[in-house]
Coordinates of N, CA and C in Angstrom, one line a residue:
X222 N -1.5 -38.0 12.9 CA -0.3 -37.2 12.7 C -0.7 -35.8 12.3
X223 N -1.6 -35.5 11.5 CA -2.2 -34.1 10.9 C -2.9 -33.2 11.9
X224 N -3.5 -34.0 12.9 CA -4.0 -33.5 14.4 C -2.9 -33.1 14.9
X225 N -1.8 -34.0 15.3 CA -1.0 -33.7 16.1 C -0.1 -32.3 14.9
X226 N 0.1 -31.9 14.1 CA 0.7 -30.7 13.4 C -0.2 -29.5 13.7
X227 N -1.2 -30.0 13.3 CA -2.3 -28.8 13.0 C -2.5 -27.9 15.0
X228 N -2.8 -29.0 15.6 CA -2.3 -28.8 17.3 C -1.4 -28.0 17.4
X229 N 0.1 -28.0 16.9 CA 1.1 -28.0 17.3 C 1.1 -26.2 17.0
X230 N 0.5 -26.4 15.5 CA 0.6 -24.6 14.9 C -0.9 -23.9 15.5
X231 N -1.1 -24.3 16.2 CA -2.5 -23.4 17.3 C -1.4 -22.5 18.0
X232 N -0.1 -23.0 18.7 CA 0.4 -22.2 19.4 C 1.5 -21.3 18.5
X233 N 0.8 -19.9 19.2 CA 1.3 -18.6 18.6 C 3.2 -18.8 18.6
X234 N 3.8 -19.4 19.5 CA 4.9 -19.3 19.4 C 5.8 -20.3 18.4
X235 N 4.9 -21.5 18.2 CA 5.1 -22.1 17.2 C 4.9 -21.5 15.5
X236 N 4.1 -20.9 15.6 CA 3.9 -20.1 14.4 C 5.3 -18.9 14.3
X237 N 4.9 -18.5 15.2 CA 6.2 -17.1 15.1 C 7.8 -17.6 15.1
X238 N 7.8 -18.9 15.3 CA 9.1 -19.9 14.8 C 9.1 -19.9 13.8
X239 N 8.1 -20.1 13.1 CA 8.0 -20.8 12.2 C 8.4 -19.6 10.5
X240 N 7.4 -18.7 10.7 CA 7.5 -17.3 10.1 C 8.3 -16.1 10.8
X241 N 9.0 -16.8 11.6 CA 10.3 -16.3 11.8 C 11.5 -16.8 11.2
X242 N 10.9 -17.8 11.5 CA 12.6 -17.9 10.3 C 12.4 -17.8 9.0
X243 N 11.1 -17.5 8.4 CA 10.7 -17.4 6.8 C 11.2 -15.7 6.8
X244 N 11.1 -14.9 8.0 CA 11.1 -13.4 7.9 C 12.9 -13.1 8.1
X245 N 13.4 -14.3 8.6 CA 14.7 -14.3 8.8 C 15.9 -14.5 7.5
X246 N 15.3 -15.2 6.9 CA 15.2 -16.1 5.4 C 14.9 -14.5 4.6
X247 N 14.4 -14.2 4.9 CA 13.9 -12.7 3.7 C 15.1 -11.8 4.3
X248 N 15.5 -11.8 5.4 CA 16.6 -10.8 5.9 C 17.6 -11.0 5.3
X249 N 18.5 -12.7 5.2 CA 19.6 -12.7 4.9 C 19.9 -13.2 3.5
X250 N 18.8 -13.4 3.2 CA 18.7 -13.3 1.7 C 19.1 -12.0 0.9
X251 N 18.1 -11.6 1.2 CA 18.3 -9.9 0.9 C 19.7 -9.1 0.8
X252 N 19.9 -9.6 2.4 CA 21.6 -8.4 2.5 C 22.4 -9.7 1.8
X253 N 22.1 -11.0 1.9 CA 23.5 -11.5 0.6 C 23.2 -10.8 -0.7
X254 N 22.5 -10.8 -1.1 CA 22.4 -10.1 -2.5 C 22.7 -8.6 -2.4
X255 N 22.7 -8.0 -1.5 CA 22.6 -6.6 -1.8 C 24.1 -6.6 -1.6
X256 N 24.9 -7.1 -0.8 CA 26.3 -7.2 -0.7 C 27.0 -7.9 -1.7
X257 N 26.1 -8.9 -2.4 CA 26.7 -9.5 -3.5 C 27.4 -8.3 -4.8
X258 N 26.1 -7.5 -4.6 CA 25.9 -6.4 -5.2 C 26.5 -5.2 -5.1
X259 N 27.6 -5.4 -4.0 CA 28.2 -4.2 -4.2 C 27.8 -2.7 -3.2
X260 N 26.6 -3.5 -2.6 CA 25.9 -2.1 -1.3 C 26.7 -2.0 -0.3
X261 N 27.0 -1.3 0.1 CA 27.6 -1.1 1.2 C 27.5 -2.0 2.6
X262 N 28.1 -2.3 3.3 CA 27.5 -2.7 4.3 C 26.5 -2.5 5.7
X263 N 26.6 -0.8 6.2 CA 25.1 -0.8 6.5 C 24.2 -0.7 5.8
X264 N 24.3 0.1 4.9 CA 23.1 0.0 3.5 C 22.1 -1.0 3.5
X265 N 23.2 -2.2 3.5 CA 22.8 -3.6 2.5 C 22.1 -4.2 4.0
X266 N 22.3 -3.7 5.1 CA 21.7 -4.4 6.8 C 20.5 -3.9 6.8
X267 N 20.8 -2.5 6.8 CA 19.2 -1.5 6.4 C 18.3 -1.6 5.6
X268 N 18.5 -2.0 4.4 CA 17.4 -2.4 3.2 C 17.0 -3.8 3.6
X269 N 18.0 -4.8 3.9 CA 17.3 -5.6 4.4 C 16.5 -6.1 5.3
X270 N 16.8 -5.4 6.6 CA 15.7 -5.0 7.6 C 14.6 -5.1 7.5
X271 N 13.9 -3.7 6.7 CA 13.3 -3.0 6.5 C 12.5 -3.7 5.5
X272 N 12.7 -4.9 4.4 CA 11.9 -5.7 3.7 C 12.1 -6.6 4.6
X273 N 12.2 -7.1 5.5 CA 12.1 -8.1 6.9 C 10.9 -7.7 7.7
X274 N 10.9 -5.9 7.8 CA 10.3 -5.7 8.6 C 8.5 -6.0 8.1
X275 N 8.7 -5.1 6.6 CA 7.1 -5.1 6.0 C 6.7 -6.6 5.8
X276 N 7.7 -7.4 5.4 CA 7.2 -9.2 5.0 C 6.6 -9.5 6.5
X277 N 7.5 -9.5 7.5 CA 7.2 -9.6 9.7 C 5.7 -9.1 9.6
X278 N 5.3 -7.9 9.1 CA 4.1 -7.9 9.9 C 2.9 -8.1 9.0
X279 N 3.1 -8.3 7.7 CA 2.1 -9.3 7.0 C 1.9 -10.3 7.7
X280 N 2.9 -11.1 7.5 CA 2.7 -12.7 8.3 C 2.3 -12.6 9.6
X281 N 2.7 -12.1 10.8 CA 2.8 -11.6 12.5 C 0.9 -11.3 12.2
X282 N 0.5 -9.9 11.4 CA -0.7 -9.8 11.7 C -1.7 -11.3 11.4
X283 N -1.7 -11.5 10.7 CA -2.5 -12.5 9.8 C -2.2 -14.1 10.5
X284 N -1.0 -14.3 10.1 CA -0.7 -15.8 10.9 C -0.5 -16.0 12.2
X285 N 0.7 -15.4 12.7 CA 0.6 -15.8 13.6 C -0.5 -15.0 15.0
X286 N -0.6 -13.9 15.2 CA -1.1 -13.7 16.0 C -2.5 -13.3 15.7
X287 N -2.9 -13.2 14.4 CA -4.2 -13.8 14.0 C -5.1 -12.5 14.6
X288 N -4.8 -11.0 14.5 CA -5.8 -10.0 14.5 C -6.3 -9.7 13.9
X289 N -7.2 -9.5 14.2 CA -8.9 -9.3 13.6 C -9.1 -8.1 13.1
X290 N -8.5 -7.1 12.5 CA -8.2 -5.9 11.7 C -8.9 -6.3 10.8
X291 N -10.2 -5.5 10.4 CA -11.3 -5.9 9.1 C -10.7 -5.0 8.2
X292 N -10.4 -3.7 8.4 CA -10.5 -2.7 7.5 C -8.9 -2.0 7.4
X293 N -8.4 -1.9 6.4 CA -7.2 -1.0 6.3 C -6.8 0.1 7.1
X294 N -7.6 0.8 7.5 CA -7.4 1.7 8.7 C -7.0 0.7 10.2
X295 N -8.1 -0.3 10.5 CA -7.7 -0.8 12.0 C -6.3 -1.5 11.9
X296 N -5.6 -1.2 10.8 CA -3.9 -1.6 10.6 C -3.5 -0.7 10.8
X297 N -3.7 0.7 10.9 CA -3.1 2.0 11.1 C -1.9 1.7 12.2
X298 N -3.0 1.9 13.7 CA -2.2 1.6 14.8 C -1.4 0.3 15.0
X299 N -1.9 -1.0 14.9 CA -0.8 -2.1 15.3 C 0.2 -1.6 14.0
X300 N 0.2 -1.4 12.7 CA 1.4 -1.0 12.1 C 2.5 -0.1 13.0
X301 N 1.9 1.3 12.8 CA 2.9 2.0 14.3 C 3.7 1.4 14.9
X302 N 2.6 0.8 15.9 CA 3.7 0.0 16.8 C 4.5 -1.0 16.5
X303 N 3.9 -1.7 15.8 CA 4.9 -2.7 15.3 C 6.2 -2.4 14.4
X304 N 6.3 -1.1 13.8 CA 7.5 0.0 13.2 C 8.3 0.2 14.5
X305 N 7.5 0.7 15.8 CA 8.1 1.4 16.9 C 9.4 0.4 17.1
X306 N 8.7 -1.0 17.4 CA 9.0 -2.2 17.8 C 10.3 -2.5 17.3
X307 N 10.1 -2.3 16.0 CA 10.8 -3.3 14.7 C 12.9 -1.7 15.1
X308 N 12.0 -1.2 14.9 CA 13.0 0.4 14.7 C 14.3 0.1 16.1
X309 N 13.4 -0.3 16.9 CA 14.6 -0.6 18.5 C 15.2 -1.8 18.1
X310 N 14.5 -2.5 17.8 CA 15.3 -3.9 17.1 C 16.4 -3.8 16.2
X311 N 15.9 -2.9 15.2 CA 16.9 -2.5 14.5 C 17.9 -1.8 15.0
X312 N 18.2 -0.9 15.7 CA 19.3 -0.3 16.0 C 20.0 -1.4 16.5
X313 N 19.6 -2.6 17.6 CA 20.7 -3.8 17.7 C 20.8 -4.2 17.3
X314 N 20.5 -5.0 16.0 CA 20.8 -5.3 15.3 C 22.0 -4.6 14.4
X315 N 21.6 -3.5 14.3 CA 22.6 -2.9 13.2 C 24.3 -2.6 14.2
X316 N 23.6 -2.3 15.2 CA 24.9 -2.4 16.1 C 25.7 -3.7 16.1
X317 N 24.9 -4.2 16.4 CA 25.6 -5.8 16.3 C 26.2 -6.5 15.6
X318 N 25.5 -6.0 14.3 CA 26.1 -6.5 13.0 C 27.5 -5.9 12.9
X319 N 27.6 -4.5 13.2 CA 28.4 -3.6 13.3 C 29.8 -4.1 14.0
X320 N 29.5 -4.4 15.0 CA 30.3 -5.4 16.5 C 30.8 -6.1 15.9
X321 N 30.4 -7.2 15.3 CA 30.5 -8.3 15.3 C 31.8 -8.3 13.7
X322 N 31.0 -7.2 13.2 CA 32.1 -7.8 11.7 C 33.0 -6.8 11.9
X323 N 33.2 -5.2 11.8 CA 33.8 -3.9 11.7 C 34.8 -3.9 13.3
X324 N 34.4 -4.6 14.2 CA 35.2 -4.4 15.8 C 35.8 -6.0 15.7
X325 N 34.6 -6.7 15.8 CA 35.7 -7.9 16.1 C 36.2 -9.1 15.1
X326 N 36.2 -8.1 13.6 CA 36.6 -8.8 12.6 C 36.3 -10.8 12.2
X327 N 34.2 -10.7 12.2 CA 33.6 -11.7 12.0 C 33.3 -11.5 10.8
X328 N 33.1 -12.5 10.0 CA 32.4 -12.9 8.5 C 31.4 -12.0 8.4
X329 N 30.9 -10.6 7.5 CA 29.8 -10.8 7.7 C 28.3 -10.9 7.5
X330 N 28.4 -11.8 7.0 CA 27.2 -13.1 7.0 C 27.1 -14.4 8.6
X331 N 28.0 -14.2 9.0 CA 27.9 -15.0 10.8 C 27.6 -13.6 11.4
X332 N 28.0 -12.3 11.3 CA 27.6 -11.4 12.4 C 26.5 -11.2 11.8
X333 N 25.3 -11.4 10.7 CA 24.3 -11.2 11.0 C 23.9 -12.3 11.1
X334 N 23.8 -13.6 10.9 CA 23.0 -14.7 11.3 C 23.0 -14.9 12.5
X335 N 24.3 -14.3 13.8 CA 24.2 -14.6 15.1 C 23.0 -13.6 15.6
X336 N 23.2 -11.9 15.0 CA 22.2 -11.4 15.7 C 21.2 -11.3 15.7
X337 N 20.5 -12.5 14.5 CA 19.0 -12.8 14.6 C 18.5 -13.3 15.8
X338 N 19.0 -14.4 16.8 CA 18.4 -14.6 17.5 C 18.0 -13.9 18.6
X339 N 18.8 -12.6 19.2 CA 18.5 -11.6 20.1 C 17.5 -11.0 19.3
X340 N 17.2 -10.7 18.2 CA 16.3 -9.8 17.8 C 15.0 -10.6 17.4
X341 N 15.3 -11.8 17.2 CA 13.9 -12.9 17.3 C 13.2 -13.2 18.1
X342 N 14.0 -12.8 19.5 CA 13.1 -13.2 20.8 C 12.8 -12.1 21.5
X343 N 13.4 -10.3 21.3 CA 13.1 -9.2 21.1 C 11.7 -9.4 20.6
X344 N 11.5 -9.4 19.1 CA 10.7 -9.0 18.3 C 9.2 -9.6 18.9
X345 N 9.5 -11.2 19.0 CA 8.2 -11.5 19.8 C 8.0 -11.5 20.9
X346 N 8.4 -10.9 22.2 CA 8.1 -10.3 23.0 C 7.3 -8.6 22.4
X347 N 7.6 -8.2 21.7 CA 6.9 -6.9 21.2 C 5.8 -7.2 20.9
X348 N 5.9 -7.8 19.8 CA 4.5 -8.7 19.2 C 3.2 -8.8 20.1
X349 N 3.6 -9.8 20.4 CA 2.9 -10.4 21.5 C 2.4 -9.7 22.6
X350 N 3.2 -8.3 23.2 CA 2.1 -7.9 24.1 C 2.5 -6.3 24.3
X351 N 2.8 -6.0 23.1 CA 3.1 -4.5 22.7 C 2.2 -4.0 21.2
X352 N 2.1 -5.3 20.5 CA 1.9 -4.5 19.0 C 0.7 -5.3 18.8
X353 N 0.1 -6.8 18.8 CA -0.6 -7.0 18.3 C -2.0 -7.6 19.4
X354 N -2.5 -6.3 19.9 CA -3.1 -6.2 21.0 C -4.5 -6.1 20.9
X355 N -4.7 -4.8 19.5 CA -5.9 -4.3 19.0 C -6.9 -5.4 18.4
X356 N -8.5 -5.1 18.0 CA -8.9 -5.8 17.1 C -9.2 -7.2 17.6
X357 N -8.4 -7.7 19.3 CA -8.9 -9.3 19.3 C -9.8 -8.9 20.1
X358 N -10.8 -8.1 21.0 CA -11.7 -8.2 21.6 C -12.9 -7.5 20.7
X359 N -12.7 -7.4 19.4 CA -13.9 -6.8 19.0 C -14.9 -7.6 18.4

């Protein structure tokens, strides 16, 4: 059984399930509290993002796609991109959130838990063969 798990998280896409929804979990965490709190509502989308985004590429570099970045510098560039990445994401997202609660009068806590998954399967397509590219042939 521990073969068959350990197997299972070899594949990158299983990993980025997996720490996707832990980076997703930091997203809606976050904007519940920050709205609990009284932020505004893009405010409270944007700050949350954006601690989605830095927790995303801790885990993305390291776990799941597992680049070989020795030194704080060879993070320079996959960071970049992975910001470039994260930044287009974000604008659908924030649109969406936007859409979904302010246009078509949704909860909003459903208009952002729906537009995780466009931006979950966005994000690792970027990942995967936009951002974390560097560093595996070295």
């Amino acid at each position: 059984m521990m073969k068959w798990i350990r197997k299972l998280f070899e594949s990158s896409v299983v990993r980025y399930v997996f720490f996707g929804g832990c980076t997703t979990l930091v997203n809606l965490i976050s904007f519940y509290i920050l709205r609990k709190g009284g932020v505004q509502l893009t405010a409270a989308n944007v700050i949350s993002i954006i601690l989605a985004i830095l927790f995303a590429y801790v885990v993305n570099s390291k776990f799941v796609f597992q680049d070989k970045c020795e030194k704080l510098l060879d993070h320079i560039r996959p960071f970049c991109k992975f910001i470039s990445a994260r930044l287009i994401t974000m604008v659908i997202e924030v649109g969406g959130v936007w859409l979904l609660v302010e246009v078509l009068g949704m909860n909003d806590m459903l208009g952002k838990f729906l537009t995780q998954f466009i931006v979950l399967a966005l994000n690792y397509i970027f990942s995967k063969f936009f951002v974390f590219t560097t560093g595996k042939n070295k």
